[in-house]
Coordinates of C-alpha atoms in Angstrom, one line a residue:
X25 CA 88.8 93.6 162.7
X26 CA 91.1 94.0 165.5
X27 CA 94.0 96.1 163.1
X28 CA 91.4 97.7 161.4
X29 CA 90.0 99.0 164.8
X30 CA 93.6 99.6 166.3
X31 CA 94.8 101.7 163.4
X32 CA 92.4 103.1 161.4
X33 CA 89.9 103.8 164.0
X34 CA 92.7 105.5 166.6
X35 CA 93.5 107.8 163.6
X36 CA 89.8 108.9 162.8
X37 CA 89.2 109.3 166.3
X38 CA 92.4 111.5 167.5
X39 CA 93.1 112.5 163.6
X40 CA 90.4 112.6 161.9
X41 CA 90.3 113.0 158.1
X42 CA 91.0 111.2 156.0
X43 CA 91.1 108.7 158.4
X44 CA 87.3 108.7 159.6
X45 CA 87.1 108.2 156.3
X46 CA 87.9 104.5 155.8
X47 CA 85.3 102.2 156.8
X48 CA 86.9 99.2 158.8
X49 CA 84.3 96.7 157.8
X50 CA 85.8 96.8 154.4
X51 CA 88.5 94.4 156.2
X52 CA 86.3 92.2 157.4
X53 CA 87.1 89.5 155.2
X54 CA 90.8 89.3 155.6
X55 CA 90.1 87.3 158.4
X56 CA 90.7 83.8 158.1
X57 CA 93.6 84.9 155.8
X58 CA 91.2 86.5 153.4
X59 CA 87.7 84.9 153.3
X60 CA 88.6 81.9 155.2
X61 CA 91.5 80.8 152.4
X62 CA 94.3 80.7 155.0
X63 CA 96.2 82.3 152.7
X64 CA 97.8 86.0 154.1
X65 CA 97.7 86.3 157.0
X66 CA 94.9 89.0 157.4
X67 CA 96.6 91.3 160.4
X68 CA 99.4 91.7 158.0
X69 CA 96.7 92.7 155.1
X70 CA 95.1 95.1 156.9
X71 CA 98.8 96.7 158.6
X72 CA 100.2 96.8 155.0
X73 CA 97.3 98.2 154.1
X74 CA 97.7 101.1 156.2
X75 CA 101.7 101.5 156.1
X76 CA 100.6 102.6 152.7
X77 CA 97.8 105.1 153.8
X78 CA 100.2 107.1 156.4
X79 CA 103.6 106.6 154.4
X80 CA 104.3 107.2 150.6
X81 CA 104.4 104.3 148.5
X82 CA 108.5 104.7 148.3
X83 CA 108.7 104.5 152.5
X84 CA 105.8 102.1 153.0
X85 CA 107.2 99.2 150.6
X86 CA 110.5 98.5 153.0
X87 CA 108.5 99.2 156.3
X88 CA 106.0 96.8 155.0
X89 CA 108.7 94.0 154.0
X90 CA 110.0 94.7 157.4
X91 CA 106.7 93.4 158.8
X92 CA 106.5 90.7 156.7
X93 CA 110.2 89.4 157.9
X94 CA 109.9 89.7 161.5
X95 CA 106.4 88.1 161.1
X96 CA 108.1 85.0 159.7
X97 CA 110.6 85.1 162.4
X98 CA 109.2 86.1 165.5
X99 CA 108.0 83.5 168.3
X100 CA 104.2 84.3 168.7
X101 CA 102.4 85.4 170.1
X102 CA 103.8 87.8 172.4
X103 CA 101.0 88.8 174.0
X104 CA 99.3 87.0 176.3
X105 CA 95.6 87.6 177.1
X106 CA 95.7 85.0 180.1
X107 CA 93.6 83.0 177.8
X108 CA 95.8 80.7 176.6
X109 CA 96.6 78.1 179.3
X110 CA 99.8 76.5 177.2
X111 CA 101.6 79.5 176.5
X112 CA 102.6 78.0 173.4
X113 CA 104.4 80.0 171.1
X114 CA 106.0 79.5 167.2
X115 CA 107.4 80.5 164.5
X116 CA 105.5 80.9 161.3
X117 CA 108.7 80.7 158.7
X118 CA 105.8 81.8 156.4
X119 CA 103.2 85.4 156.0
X120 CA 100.6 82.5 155.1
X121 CA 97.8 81.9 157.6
X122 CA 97.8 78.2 156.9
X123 CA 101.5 78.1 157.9
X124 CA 100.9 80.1 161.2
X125 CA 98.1 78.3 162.1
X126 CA 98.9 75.0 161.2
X127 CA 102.4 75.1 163.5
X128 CA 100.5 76.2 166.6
X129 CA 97.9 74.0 166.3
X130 CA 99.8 71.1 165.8
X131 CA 102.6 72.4 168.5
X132 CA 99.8 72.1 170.8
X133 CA 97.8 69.5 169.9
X134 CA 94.7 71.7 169.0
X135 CA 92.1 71.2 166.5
X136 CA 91.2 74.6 163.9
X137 CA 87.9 75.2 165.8
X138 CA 89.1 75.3 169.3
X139 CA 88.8 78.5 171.7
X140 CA 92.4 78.5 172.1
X141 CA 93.2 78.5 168.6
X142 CA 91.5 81.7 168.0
X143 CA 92.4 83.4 170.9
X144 CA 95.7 83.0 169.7
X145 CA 94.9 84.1 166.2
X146 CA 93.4 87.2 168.0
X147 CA 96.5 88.0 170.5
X148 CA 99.1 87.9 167.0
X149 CA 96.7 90.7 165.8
X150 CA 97.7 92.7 168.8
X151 CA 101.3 91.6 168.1
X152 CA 100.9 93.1 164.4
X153 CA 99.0 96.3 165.1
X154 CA 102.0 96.4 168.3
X155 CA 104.6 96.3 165.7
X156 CA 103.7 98.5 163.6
X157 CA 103.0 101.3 165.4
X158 CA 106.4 101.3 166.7
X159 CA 108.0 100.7 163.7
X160 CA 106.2 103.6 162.4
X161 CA 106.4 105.6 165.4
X162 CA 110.0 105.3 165.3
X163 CA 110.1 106.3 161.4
X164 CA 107.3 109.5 161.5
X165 CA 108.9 109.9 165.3

């Protein structure tokens, strides 16, 4: 929910319509890469998913792709919650969830369930709702 909550609730709260208008529960199951499948990574779901409600659909597709590249390319997380005592960073090579997850974890010697693990799934989301708001701050200036 954290993306949801970054983007679409900052918009309905300084914005307004239409953006009070989506309801970020709907996103709810992206977590987990959408239901638990590990399959897209659900930050990136719910960023596309809003590149396409502030840009038209020509300017949101290469914005989006942008996302997706650096995602597979950038050393995460970036930001650090002090709640990670490794540190440990990676790179996913991959938009999957499975893929992400499965390199930190084994980088670190984790299991799925542990505290750490999710704290770093949650500081990535601030990574992706980071991102993009540049990116699209840059773009709508």
């Amino acid at each position: 929910m954290g993306v949801a909550e970054g983007l679409f609730g900052t918009l309905a709260d300084e914005v307004g319509y239409p953006y009070n208008h989506y309801n970020t529960q709907m996103f709810h199951s992206f977590s987990g890469g959408y239901a638990s499948e590990a399959s897209l990574c659900g930050a990136l779901g719910v960023a596309a998913t809003f590149v396409g409600a502030v840009l038209e659909p020509a300017e949101a597709r290469p914005v989006i792709k942008e996302m997706m590249d650096w995602y597979k390319t950038a050393d995460l997380p970036i930001y650090d919650s002090g709640n990670r005592p490794s540190g440990t960073t990676t790179v996913a090579k991959s938009t999957l969830c499975y893929d992400s997850v499965s390199k930190y974890i084994k980088a670190d010697n984790l299991e799925y369930a542990d505290g750490e693990r999710k704290e770093r799934c949650a500081s990535v989301t601030a990574d992706v709702s980071r991102y993009i708001v540049e990116v699209l701050n840059e773009k709508l200036g």
